[in-house]
């Protein structure tokens, strides 16, 4: 608590430690909004003006479609008011931060924002405010063009448009989006390290995946989804909130380690499943199977695994630096040095499988 109080008062002097403290201890819910806002600096304040007179009538059709998909997700249970806020935050982000960019309305972005608007410490307690919860569909295909603004009595900022802290949430999402965009552009190397980490720490599980016919791309694709959505899709909100704090305050580099810990926690259960279809279903539904108690174990495991992961990543970077210095291309995928396994192509003929153990570099097994 004392560190975060100092951080709020002087983020510049404490920002180098913020990611580490968020990773090890988390951020108290009572201070979350102030902490995350302090990490943004001064530049985000202008976003408040972007909500003046805003309403849902300007949502493009594609966004309406994606919001409908989010509305049906049991992971969020968003009210109509909250769902409209999600759309407005994304739209204002694009108009202010990425005004000239051609940005898709990706489900990942909406899920991150969906978690922000319902997140402990960042949103009013559920059930408070003007929104009415309903299990019925929203009729989103109507374009939500009923002339309704996003805010409601007691929640607006007095200028029309968003709820009182929505401009802060735009700033938080924009920071997450910027760091994730840069990270995902060159994340292949870390996924190579992730696969080597699996081979070292979960040898039996790797062999089991191979035996039943689960391909490396199946595991990688699932983990990529977890990472790209910052663990906000179907995971317990306690883990989603922690991931949001870690990425906002320290960057996304530790997300893959958390994913390793999630797989490690479920290793014994997956080893007990001998049928491919059942094992694959279990793998893809792991987020739904976790609960609040599991989150404590996941974070403890991830801290145990981080030193080993960091060591493997250092080896990769040293291999990359050497390859660049010698003028060699990083073979064979143009993103991985010779000391790392190449990521298998997803365009292999049907029926061709790449066992997990075949992708591991002998240099990293030692």
C-alpha atoms as a printed R data frame, in Angstrom:
    type eleno elety resid chain resno       x       y       z
1   ATOM     1    CA   UNK     A     1   0.000   0.000   0.000
2   ATOM     2    CA   UNK     A     2   2.787   2.425   0.936
3   ATOM     3    CA   UNK     A     3   4.542   1.936  -2.419
4   ATOM     4    CA   UNK     A     4   1.393   2.665  -4.401
5   ATOM     5    CA   UNK     A     5   0.686   5.789  -2.372
6   ATOM     6    CA   UNK     A     6   4.194   7.001  -3.238
7   ATOM     7    CA   UNK     A     7   3.643   6.025  -6.869
8   ATOM     8    CA   UNK     A     8   0.444   8.076  -7.118
9   ATOM     9    CA   UNK     A     9   2.265  11.145  -5.772
10  ATOM    10    CA   UNK     A    10   5.405  10.676  -7.880
11  ATOM    11    CA   UNK     A    11   4.994   8.089 -10.655
12  ATOM    12    CA   UNK     A    12   8.155   9.168 -12.505
13  ATOM    13    CA   UNK     A    13  10.402   8.298  -9.575
14  ATOM    14    CA   UNK     A    14   8.708   4.972  -8.901
15  ATOM    15    CA   UNK     A    15   7.734   3.688 -12.346
16  ATOM    16    CA   UNK     A    16  10.784   1.418 -12.660
17  ATOM    17    CA   UNK     A    17   9.521  -0.658  -9.730
18  ATOM    18    CA   UNK     A    18   5.804  -0.503 -10.482
19  ATOM    19    CA   UNK     A    19   5.655  -3.496 -12.819
20  ATOM    20    CA   UNK     A    20   7.589  -5.682 -10.383
21  ATOM    21    CA   UNK     A    21   5.357  -4.747  -7.439
22  ATOM    22    CA   UNK     A    22   2.207  -5.321  -9.510
23  ATOM    23    CA   UNK     A    23   3.603  -8.732 -10.479
24  ATOM    24    CA   UNK     A    24   4.539  -9.770  -6.946
25  ATOM    25    CA   UNK     A    25   1.849  -8.131  -4.839
26  ATOM    26    CA   UNK     A    26  -0.836  -6.684  -7.074
27  ATOM    27    CA   UNK     A    27  -2.511  -3.287  -6.740
28  ATOM    28    CA   UNK     A    28  -5.040  -2.667  -3.927
29  ATOM    29    CA   UNK     A    29  -8.498  -2.261  -5.444
30  ATOM    30    CA   UNK     A    30  -9.048   0.911  -3.437
31  ATOM    31    CA   UNK     A    31  -6.131   2.560  -5.270
32  ATOM    32    CA   UNK     A    32  -6.355   0.924  -8.724
33  ATOM    33    CA   UNK     A    33  -7.898   3.796 -10.631
34  ATOM    34    CA   UNK     A    34  -5.516   6.360  -9.138
35  ATOM    35    CA   UNK     A    35  -2.488   4.103  -9.712
36  ATOM    36    CA   UNK     A    36  -3.317   3.270 -13.324
37  ATOM    37    CA   UNK     A    37  -4.220   6.873 -14.103
38  ATOM    38    CA   UNK     A    38  -0.946   8.081 -12.568
39  ATOM    39    CA   UNK     A    39   0.937   5.728 -14.898
40  ATOM    40    CA   UNK     A    40  -0.546   7.501 -17.929
41  ATOM    41    CA   UNK     A    41   1.072  10.883 -17.379
42  ATOM    42    CA   UNK     A    42  -0.662  14.092 -18.400
43  ATOM    43    CA   UNK     A    43  -1.374  13.405 -22.069
44  ATOM    44    CA   UNK     A    44  -4.594  11.437 -21.560
45  ATOM    45    CA   UNK     A    45  -6.597  14.266 -19.991
46  ATOM    46    CA   UNK     A    46  -7.633  15.707 -23.344
47  ATOM    47    CA   UNK     A    47  -9.676  12.566 -24.002
48  ATOM    48    CA   UNK     A    48 -12.345  13.811 -21.612
49  ATOM    49    CA   UNK     A    49 -13.341  16.369 -24.227
50  ATOM    50    CA   UNK     A    50 -13.853  13.635 -26.812
51  ATOM    51    CA   UNK     A    51 -16.921  12.402 -24.946
52  ATOM    52    CA   UNK     A    52 -18.767  15.711 -25.248
53  ATOM    53    CA   UNK     A    53 -22.115  15.016 -26.893
54  ATOM    54    CA   UNK     A    54 -21.144  11.427 -27.706
55  ATOM    55    CA   UNK     A    55 -23.794   8.773 -28.090
56  ATOM    56    CA   UNK     A    56 -24.225   5.298 -29.544
57  ATOM    57    CA   UNK     A    57 -25.863   6.391 -32.791
58  ATOM    58    CA   UNK     A    58 -22.476   6.710 -34.473
59  ATOM    59    CA   UNK     A    59 -21.419   3.099 -33.879
60  ATOM    60    CA   UNK     A    60 -20.465   1.522 -37.225
61  ATOM    61    CA   UNK     A    61 -22.159  -1.725 -38.167
62  ATOM    62    CA   UNK     A    62 -19.065  -3.825 -37.563
63  ATOM    63    CA   UNK     A    63 -18.732  -2.519 -34.016
64  ATOM    64    CA   UNK     A    64 -22.410  -3.205 -33.343
65  ATOM    65    CA   UNK     A    65 -21.886  -6.792 -34.484
66  ATOM    66    CA   UNK     A    66 -18.859  -7.274 -32.237
67  ATOM    67    CA   UNK     A    67 -20.670  -5.756 -29.262
68  ATOM    68    CA   UNK     A    68 -23.512  -8.212 -29.760
69  ATOM    69    CA   UNK     A    69 -20.995 -11.056 -29.565
70  ATOM    70    CA   UNK     A    70 -19.576  -9.583 -26.371
71  ATOM    71    CA   UNK     A    71 -23.073  -9.227 -24.950
72  ATOM    72    CA   UNK     A    72 -23.700 -12.964 -25.287
73  ATOM    73    CA   UNK     A    73 -20.491 -13.873 -23.433
74  ATOM    74    CA   UNK     A    74 -21.175 -15.295 -19.981
75  ATOM    75    CA   UNK     A    75 -17.670 -14.194 -19.008
76  ATOM    76    CA   UNK     A    76 -18.759 -10.547 -18.819
77  ATOM    77    CA   UNK     A    77 -22.534 -10.391 -18.235
78  ATOM    78    CA   UNK     A    78 -22.556  -6.765 -19.347
79  ATOM    79    CA   UNK     A    79 -25.586  -4.568 -18.878
80  ATOM    80    CA   UNK     A    80 -26.818  -2.506 -21.806
81  ATOM    81    CA   UNK     A    81 -25.312   0.598 -20.233
82  ATOM    82    CA   UNK     A    82 -21.937  -1.101 -19.764
83  ATOM    83    CA   UNK     A    83 -21.983  -2.507 -23.282
84  ATOM    84    CA   UNK     A    84 -22.555   0.923 -24.768
85  ATOM    85    CA   UNK     A    85 -19.691   2.268 -22.661
86  ATOM    86    CA   UNK     A    86 -17.418  -0.397 -24.155
87  ATOM    87    CA   UNK     A    87 -18.329   0.756 -27.656
88  ATOM    88    CA   UNK     A    88 -17.859   4.419 -26.818
89  ATOM    89    CA   UNK     A    89 -14.455   3.870 -25.190
90  ATOM    90    CA   UNK     A    90 -13.186   1.975 -28.237
91  ATOM    91    CA   UNK     A    91 -14.595   4.578 -30.600
92  ATOM    92    CA   UNK     A    92 -13.120   7.512 -28.677
93  ATOM    93    CA   UNK     A    93  -9.779   5.698 -28.503
94  ATOM    94    CA   UNK     A    94  -9.746   5.357 -32.265
95  ATOM    95    CA   UNK     A    95 -10.822   8.941 -32.866
96  ATOM    96    CA   UNK     A    96  -8.268  10.461 -30.484
97  ATOM    97    CA   UNK     A    97  -5.325   8.042 -30.397
98  ATOM    98    CA   UNK     A    98  -5.550   6.272 -33.745
99  ATOM    99    CA   UNK     A    99  -7.450   8.862 -35.704
100 ATOM   100    CA   UNK     A   100  -5.732   8.095 -38.988
101 ATOM   101    CA   UNK     A   101  -5.224   4.358 -38.485
102 ATOM   102    CA   UNK     A   102  -7.340   1.685 -40.116
103 ATOM   103    CA   UNK     A   103  -8.141  -0.268 -36.948
104 ATOM   104    CA   UNK     A   104 -10.298  -3.356 -36.868
105 ATOM   105    CA   UNK     A   105 -12.878  -3.795 -34.134
106 ATOM   106    CA   UNK     A   106 -11.201  -6.888 -32.768
107 ATOM   107    CA   UNK     A   107 -12.894  -9.030 -30.126
108 ATOM   108    CA   UNK     A   108  -9.689  -8.837 -28.091
109 ATOM   109    CA   UNK     A   109  -9.917  -5.068 -27.787
110 ATOM   110    CA   UNK     A   110 -13.552  -5.198 -26.780
111 ATOM   111    CA   UNK     A   111 -12.876  -7.877 -24.189
112 ATOM   112    CA   UNK     A   112 -10.091  -5.845 -22.618
113 ATOM   113    CA   UNK     A   113 -12.364  -2.796 -22.455
114 ATOM   114    CA   UNK     A   114 -15.237  -4.973 -21.223
115 ATOM   115    CA   UNK     A   115 -13.076  -6.043 -18.321
116 ATOM   116    CA   UNK     A   116 -12.038  -2.449 -17.624
117 ATOM   117    CA   UNK     A   117 -15.609  -1.143 -17.341
118 ATOM   118    CA   UNK     A   118 -16.543  -3.896 -14.863
119 ATOM   119    CA   UNK     A   119 -13.178  -4.195 -13.123
120 ATOM   120    CA   UNK     A   120 -12.860  -3.960  -9.360
121 ATOM   121    CA   UNK     A   121 -11.532  -0.567  -8.404
122 ATOM   122    CA   UNK     A   122 -12.203   0.915 -11.854
123 ATOM   123    CA   UNK     A   123 -15.995   0.733 -12.022
124 ATOM   124    CA   UNK     A   124 -18.975   1.307  -9.721
125 ATOM   125    CA   UNK     A   125 -20.178  -1.750  -7.825
126 ATOM   126    CA   UNK     A   126 -22.356  -3.894 -10.072
127 ATOM   127    CA   UNK     A   127 -25.992  -2.998  -9.671
128 ATOM   128    CA   UNK     A   128 -25.273   0.658  -8.887
129 ATOM   129    CA   UNK     A   129 -25.952   3.413 -11.357
130 ATOM   130    CA   UNK     A   130 -28.715   3.824 -13.932
131 ATOM   131    CA   UNK     A   131 -28.299   0.631 -15.924
132 ATOM   132    CA   UNK     A   132 -30.801  -2.202 -15.709
133 ATOM   133    CA   UNK     A   133 -29.540  -5.718 -16.071
134 ATOM   134    CA   UNK     A   134 -31.430  -8.065 -18.342
135 ATOM   135    CA   UNK     A   135 -30.842 -11.470 -19.842
136 ATOM   136    CA   UNK     A   136 -32.679 -10.460 -22.993
137 ATOM   137    CA   UNK     A   137 -30.941  -9.474 -26.198
138 ATOM   138    CA   UNK     A   138 -30.282  -5.816 -26.804
139 ATOM   139    CA   UNK     A   139 -31.595  -5.554 -30.303
140 ATOM   140    CA   UNK     A   140 -28.146  -4.361 -31.292
141 ATOM   141    CA   UNK     A   141 -28.956  -4.944 -34.944
142 ATOM   142    CA   UNK     A   142 -31.093  -1.824 -34.643
143 ATOM   143    CA   UNK     A   143 -27.787   0.015 -34.395
144 ATOM   144    CA   UNK     A   144 -28.589   1.150 -30.860
145 ATOM   145    CA   UNK     A   145 -29.715   4.276 -32.638
146 ATOM   146    CA   UNK     A   146 -32.464   5.281 -30.262
147 ATOM   147    CA   UNK     A   147 -30.955   8.630 -29.436
148 ATOM   148    CA   UNK     A   148 -29.685   7.473 -26.063
149 ATOM   149    CA   UNK     A   149 -26.425   8.817 -24.726
150 ATOM   150    CA   UNK     A   150 -24.074   6.525 -22.914
151 ATOM   151    CA   UNK     A   151 -24.253   8.190 -19.548
152 ATOM   152    CA   UNK     A   152 -27.129   8.168 -17.144
153 ATOM   153    CA   UNK     A   153 -28.290  10.184 -14.192
154 ATOM   154    CA   UNK     A   154 -25.634  10.284 -11.507
155 ATOM   155    CA   UNK     A   155 -22.937   8.773 -13.731
156 ATOM   156    CA   UNK     A   156 -22.245  11.211 -16.501
157 ATOM   157    CA   UNK     A   157 -19.463  13.733 -16.364
158 ATOM   158    CA   UNK     A   158 -21.878  16.549 -16.963
159 ATOM   159    CA   UNK     A   159 -20.812  16.980 -20.570
160 ATOM   160    CA   UNK     A   160 -22.893  14.292 -22.208
161 ATOM   161    CA   UNK     A   161 -21.442  11.043 -23.442
162 ATOM   162    CA   UNK     A   162 -19.383   8.785 -21.199
163 ATOM   163    CA   UNK     A   163 -19.506   7.935 -17.537
164 ATOM   164    CA   UNK     A   164 -17.411   9.955 -15.121
165 ATOM   165    CA   UNK     A   165 -14.198   7.920 -15.452
166 ATOM   166    CA   UNK     A   166 -14.482   6.780 -19.071
167 ATOM   167    CA   UNK     A   167 -11.796   9.183 -20.275
168 ATOM   168    CA   UNK     A   168  -9.447   7.545 -17.758
169 ATOM   169    CA   UNK     A   169 -10.383   4.106 -19.072
170 ATOM   170    CA   UNK     A   170  -9.659   5.290 -22.629
171 ATOM   171    CA   UNK     A   171  -6.200   6.281 -21.457
172 ATOM   172    CA   UNK     A   172  -5.626   2.932 -19.729
173 ATOM   173    CA   UNK     A   173  -6.836   0.953 -22.737
174 ATOM   174    CA   UNK     A   174  -4.764   3.079 -25.118
175 ATOM   175    CA   UNK     A   175  -1.641   2.365 -23.082
176 ATOM   176    CA   UNK     A   176  -2.406  -1.371 -23.019
177 ATOM   177    CA   UNK     A   177  -3.172  -1.364 -26.743
178 ATOM   178    CA   UNK     A   178   0.067   0.431 -27.629
179 ATOM   179    CA   UNK     A   179   2.267  -1.897 -25.581
180 ATOM   180    CA   UNK     A   180   0.469  -5.029 -26.806
181 ATOM   181    CA   UNK     A   181   0.678  -3.934 -30.452
182 ATOM   182    CA   UNK     A   182   4.458  -3.531 -30.223
183 ATOM   183    CA   UNK     A   183   4.820  -6.742 -28.259
184 ATOM   184    CA   UNK     A   184   2.748  -8.902 -30.618
185 ATOM   185    CA   UNK     A   185   4.717  -7.674 -33.646
186 ATOM   186    CA   UNK     A   186   7.807  -9.515 -32.398
187 ATOM   187    CA   UNK     A   187   6.371 -12.082 -30.008
188 ATOM   188    CA   UNK     A   188   7.361 -15.106 -32.121
189 ATOM   189    CA   UNK     A   189  10.701 -15.263 -30.354
190 ATOM   190    CA   UNK     A   190   9.054 -15.425 -26.959
191 ATOM   191    CA   UNK     A   191   6.723 -18.157 -28.136
192 ATOM   192    CA   UNK     A   192   9.805 -20.095 -29.149
193 ATOM   193    CA   UNK     A   193  11.098 -19.621 -25.606
194 ATOM   194    CA   UNK     A   194   7.663 -20.633 -24.305
195 ATOM   195    CA   UNK     A   195   7.830 -23.939 -26.192
196 ATOM   196    CA   UNK     A   196  11.312 -24.609 -24.853
197 ATOM   197    CA   UNK     A   197  10.032 -23.771 -21.381
198 ATOM   198    CA   UNK     A   198   7.250 -26.306 -21.793
199 ATOM   199    CA   UNK     A   199   9.734 -28.968 -22.861
200 ATOM   200    CA   UNK     A   200  11.858 -28.298 -19.768
201 ATOM   201    CA   UNK     A   201   9.122 -27.928 -17.170
202 ATOM   202    CA   UNK     A   202   6.344 -30.128 -18.594
203 ATOM   203    CA   UNK     A   203   8.145 -32.943 -20.403
204 ATOM   204    CA   UNK     A   204   5.470 -35.506 -19.647
205 ATOM   205    CA   UNK     A   205   2.736 -33.201 -20.924
206 ATOM   206    CA   UNK     A   206   4.657 -32.492 -24.151
207 ATOM   207    CA   UNK     A   207   5.096 -36.221 -24.729
208 ATOM   208    CA   UNK     A   208   1.422 -36.764 -23.941
209 ATOM   209    CA   UNK     A   209   0.335 -34.134 -26.456
210 ATOM   210    CA   UNK     A   210   2.531 -35.812 -29.054
211 ATOM   211    CA   UNK     A   211   1.123 -39.259 -28.281
212 ATOM   212    CA   UNK     A   212  -2.509 -38.246 -28.710
213 ATOM   213    CA   UNK     A   213  -1.876 -36.076 -31.777
214 ATOM   214    CA   UNK     A   214  -2.058 -32.544 -30.354
215 ATOM   215    CA   UNK     A   215   0.176 -30.339 -32.510
216 ATOM   216    CA   UNK     A   216   2.459 -27.592 -31.342
217 ATOM   217    CA   UNK     A   217   0.376 -25.077 -33.288
218 ATOM   218    CA   UNK     A   218  -2.715 -26.111 -31.303
219 ATOM   219    CA   UNK     A   219  -1.042 -25.264 -28.011
220 ATOM   220    CA   UNK     A   220   0.593 -22.136 -29.366
221 ATOM   221    CA   UNK     A   221  -2.651 -20.828 -30.894
222 ATOM   222    CA   UNK     A   222  -4.484 -21.205 -27.608
223 ATOM   223    CA   UNK     A   223  -1.770 -19.421 -25.653
224 ATOM   224    CA   UNK     A   224  -1.604 -16.683 -28.306
225 ATOM   225    CA   UNK     A   225  -5.312 -16.061 -27.721
226 ATOM   226    CA   UNK     A   226  -4.779 -15.829 -23.978
227 ATOM   227    CA   UNK     A   227  -1.907 -13.380 -24.435
228 ATOM   228    CA   UNK     A   228  -3.529 -11.195 -27.106
229 ATOM   229    CA   UNK     A   229  -6.625 -10.641 -24.945
230 ATOM   230    CA   UNK     A   230  -4.497  -9.982 -21.820
231 ATOM   231    CA   UNK     A   231  -6.188 -12.924 -20.068
232 ATOM   232    CA   UNK     A   232  -9.547 -11.119 -20.110
233 ATOM   233    CA   UNK     A   233 -11.563 -13.673 -22.061
234 ATOM   234    CA   UNK     A   234 -13.253 -16.281 -19.822
235 ATOM   235    CA   UNK     A   235 -10.563 -16.144 -17.149
236 ATOM   236    CA   UNK     A   236 -11.529 -15.319 -13.538
237 ATOM   237    CA   UNK     A   237 -11.790 -11.585 -13.084
238 ATOM   238    CA   UNK     A   238  -9.116 -11.704 -10.373
239 ATOM   239    CA   UNK     A   239  -6.579 -12.947 -12.944
240 ATOM   240    CA   UNK     A   240  -7.812 -10.562 -15.649
241 ATOM   241    CA   UNK     A   241  -7.460  -7.595 -13.309
242 ATOM   242    CA   UNK     A   242  -3.960  -8.660 -12.282
243 ATOM   243    CA   UNK     A   243  -2.926  -9.063 -15.925
244 ATOM   244    CA   UNK     A   244  -4.296  -5.619 -16.802
245 ATOM   245    CA   UNK     A   245  -2.325  -4.063 -13.943
246 ATOM   246    CA   UNK     A   246   0.877  -5.894 -14.897
247 ATOM   247    CA   UNK     A   247   0.643  -4.844 -18.557
248 ATOM   248    CA   UNK     A   248  -0.292  -1.233 -17.776
249 ATOM   249    CA   UNK     A   249   2.434  -0.751 -15.183
250 ATOM   250    CA   UNK     A   250   5.214  -3.009 -16.452
251 ATOM   251    CA   UNK     A   251   4.450  -4.170 -19.974
252 ATOM   252    CA   UNK     A   252   3.224  -7.502 -21.392
253 ATOM   253    CA   UNK     A   253   6.468  -9.505 -21.191
254 ATOM   254    CA   UNK     A   254   5.349 -11.606 -18.226
255 ATOM   255    CA   UNK     A   255   2.041 -12.730 -19.754
256 ATOM   256    CA   UNK     A   256   3.605 -15.797 -21.379
257 ATOM   257    CA   UNK     A   257   5.084 -16.852 -18.031
258 ATOM   258    CA   UNK     A   258   1.605 -16.676 -16.504
259 ATOM   259    CA   UNK     A   259   0.361 -18.860 -19.380
260 ATOM   260    CA   UNK     A   260   3.116 -21.394 -18.621
261 ATOM   261    CA   UNK     A   261   1.924 -21.444 -15.015
262 ATOM   262    CA   UNK     A   262  -1.686 -21.974 -16.117
263 ATOM   263    CA   UNK     A   263  -0.676 -25.008 -18.182
264 ATOM   264    CA   UNK     A   264   1.520 -26.309 -15.357
265 ATOM   265    CA   UNK     A   265  -1.365 -26.047 -12.908
266 ATOM   266    CA   UNK     A   266  -3.520 -28.152 -15.245
267 ATOM   267    CA   UNK     A   267  -0.786 -30.620 -16.222
268 ATOM   268    CA   UNK     A   268  -1.923 -33.564 -14.083
269 ATOM   269    CA   UNK     A   269  -5.519 -33.274 -15.234
270 ATOM   270    CA   UNK     A   270  -4.496 -33.165 -18.882
271 ATOM   271    CA   UNK     A   271  -2.200 -36.181 -18.440
272 ATOM   272    CA   UNK     A   272  -5.235 -38.158 -17.268
273 ATOM   273    CA   UNK     A   273  -7.083 -37.535 -20.572
274 ATOM   274    CA   UNK     A   274  -6.128 -40.074 -23.209
275 ATOM   275    CA   UNK     A   275  -8.529 -39.185 -26.029
276 ATOM   276    CA   UNK     A   276  -7.434 -36.422 -28.417
277 ATOM   277    CA   UNK     A   277 -10.786 -34.670 -28.797
278 ATOM   278    CA   UNK     A   278 -11.376 -34.607 -25.041
279 ATOM   279    CA   UNK     A   279  -7.858 -33.353 -24.363
280 ATOM   280    CA   UNK     A   280  -8.163 -30.623 -26.952
281 ATOM   281    CA   UNK     A   281 -11.514 -29.550 -25.462
282 ATOM   282    CA   UNK     A   282  -9.930 -29.390 -22.029
283 ATOM   283    CA   UNK     A   283  -7.054 -27.284 -23.368
284 ATOM   284    CA   UNK     A   284  -9.401 -24.774 -24.996
285 ATOM   285    CA   UNK     A   285 -11.667 -24.511 -21.935
286 ATOM   286    CA   UNK     A   286  -8.963 -24.046 -19.295
287 ATOM   287    CA   UNK     A   287  -9.944 -20.365 -18.769
288 ATOM   288    CA   UNK     A   288 -13.485 -21.448 -17.834
289 ATOM   289    CA   UNK     A   289 -12.164 -24.040 -15.368
290 ATOM   290    CA   UNK     A   290 -10.085 -21.696 -13.231
291 ATOM   291    CA   UNK     A   291 -11.442 -20.067 -10.086
292 ATOM   292    CA   UNK     A   292 -10.243 -17.498  -7.572
293 ATOM   293    CA   UNK     A   293  -8.244 -20.087  -5.604
294 ATOM   294    CA   UNK     A   294  -6.475 -21.171  -8.777
295 ATOM   295    CA   UNK     A   295  -5.431 -17.567  -9.453
296 ATOM   296    CA   UNK     A   296  -3.359 -17.528  -6.263
297 ATOM   297    CA   UNK     A   297  -1.602 -20.727  -7.349
298 ATOM   298    CA   UNK     A   298  -1.095 -19.450 -10.898
299 ATOM   299    CA   UNK     A   299   0.619 -16.283  -9.702
300 ATOM   300    CA   UNK     A   300   2.798 -18.222  -7.235
301 ATOM   301    CA   UNK     A   301   3.788 -20.701  -9.965
302 ATOM   302    CA   UNK     A   302   4.504 -17.942 -12.456
303 ATOM   303    CA   UNK     A   303   6.894 -16.285 -10.032
304 ATOM   304    CA   UNK     A   304   8.698 -19.613  -9.581
305 ATOM   305    CA   UNK     A   305   8.963 -20.084 -13.354
306 ATOM   306    CA   UNK     A   306  10.010 -16.544 -14.210
307 ATOM   307    CA   UNK     A   307  13.718 -16.907 -13.413
308 ATOM   308    CA   UNK     A   308  13.976 -19.982 -15.660
309 ATOM   309    CA   UNK     A   309  11.996 -18.256 -18.399
310 ATOM   310    CA   UNK     A   310  14.167 -15.134 -18.197
311 ATOM   311    CA   UNK     A   311  17.294 -17.306 -18.500
312 ATOM   312    CA   UNK     A   312  15.972 -18.973 -21.659
313 ATOM   313    CA   UNK     A   313  14.985 -15.597 -23.098
314 ATOM   314    CA   UNK     A   314  18.477 -14.244 -22.428
315 ATOM   315    CA   UNK     A   315  19.955 -17.180 -24.350
316 ATOM   316    CA   UNK     A   316  17.660 -16.422 -27.259
317 ATOM   317    CA   UNK     A   317  18.619 -12.750 -27.281
318 ATOM   318    CA   UNK     A   318  22.314 -13.596 -27.147
319 ATOM   319    CA   UNK     A   319  21.824 -15.899 -30.132
320 ATOM   320    CA   UNK     A   320  19.973 -13.155 -31.988
321 ATOM   321    CA   UNK     A   321  22.672 -10.567 -31.238
322 ATOM   322    CA   UNK     A   322  25.390 -12.934 -32.441
323 ATOM   323    CA   UNK     A   323  23.499 -13.687 -35.651
324 ATOM   324    CA   UNK     A   324  22.989  -9.990 -36.330
325 ATOM   325    CA   UNK     A   325  26.646  -9.176 -35.597
326 ATOM   326    CA   UNK     A   326  27.829 -11.872 -38.015
327 ATOM   327    CA   UNK     A   327  25.406 -10.693 -40.668
328 ATOM   328    CA   UNK     A   328  23.512 -13.960 -40.689
329 ATOM   329    CA   UNK     A   329  19.790 -14.164 -41.119
330 ATOM   330    CA   UNK     A   330  17.916 -15.510 -38.133
331 ATOM   331    CA   UNK     A   331  17.014 -18.889 -39.485
332 ATOM   332    CA   UNK     A   332  14.741 -20.383 -40.444
333 ATOM   333    CA   UNK     A   333  11.741 -18.182 -39.707
334 ATOM   334    CA   UNK     A   334  13.426 -14.747 -39.901
335 ATOM   335    CA   UNK     A   335  12.437 -14.178 -36.286
336 ATOM   336    CA   UNK     A   336  14.314 -16.920 -34.463
337 ATOM   337    CA   UNK     A   337  18.094 -17.271 -34.121
338 ATOM   338    CA   UNK     A   338  19.818 -20.600 -34.828
339 ATOM   339    CA   UNK     A   339  19.763 -21.426 -31.115
340 ATOM   340    CA   UNK     A   340  15.959 -21.416 -31.041
341 ATOM   341    CA   UNK     A   341  13.423 -23.748 -32.649
342 ATOM   342    CA   UNK     A   342  11.585 -22.336 -35.606
343 ATOM   343    CA   UNK     A   343   7.852 -22.000 -35.267
344 ATOM   344    CA   UNK     A   344   6.188 -24.638 -37.409
345 ATOM   345    CA   UNK     A   345   4.251 -23.538 -40.439
346 ATOM   346    CA   UNK     A   346   0.483 -23.532 -40.076
347 ATOM   347    CA   UNK     A   347   0.135 -24.481 -43.757
348 ATOM   348    CA   UNK     A   348   1.226 -28.101 -43.412
349 ATOM   349    CA   UNK     A   349  -0.791 -30.690 -45.332
350 ATOM   350    CA   UNK     A   350  -3.750 -32.152 -43.464
351 ATOM   351    CA   UNK     A   351  -2.694 -34.996 -41.226
352 ATOM   352    CA   UNK     A   352   0.890 -33.807 -40.914
353 ATOM   353    CA   UNK     A   353   1.821 -33.234 -37.315
354 ATOM   354    CA   UNK     A   354   4.707 -31.466 -35.654
355 ATOM   355    CA   UNK     A   355   5.366 -33.007 -32.238
356 ATOM   356    CA   UNK     A   356   6.114 -30.526 -29.480
357 ATOM   357    CA   UNK     A   357   9.421 -32.174 -28.705
358 ATOM   358    CA   UNK     A   358  10.570 -31.865 -32.343
359 ATOM   359    CA   UNK     A   359  10.438 -28.059 -32.093
360 ATOM   360    CA   UNK     A   360  12.774 -27.813 -29.119
361 ATOM   361    CA   UNK     A   361  16.323 -26.615 -29.684
362 ATOM   362    CA   UNK     A   362  19.095 -28.845 -28.292
363 ATOM   363    CA   UNK     A   363  20.953 -25.666 -27.360
364 ATOM   364    CA   UNK     A   364  18.168 -24.730 -24.950
365 ATOM   365    CA   UNK     A   365  17.656 -28.194 -23.493
366 ATOM   366    CA   UNK     A   366  20.943 -28.015 -21.619
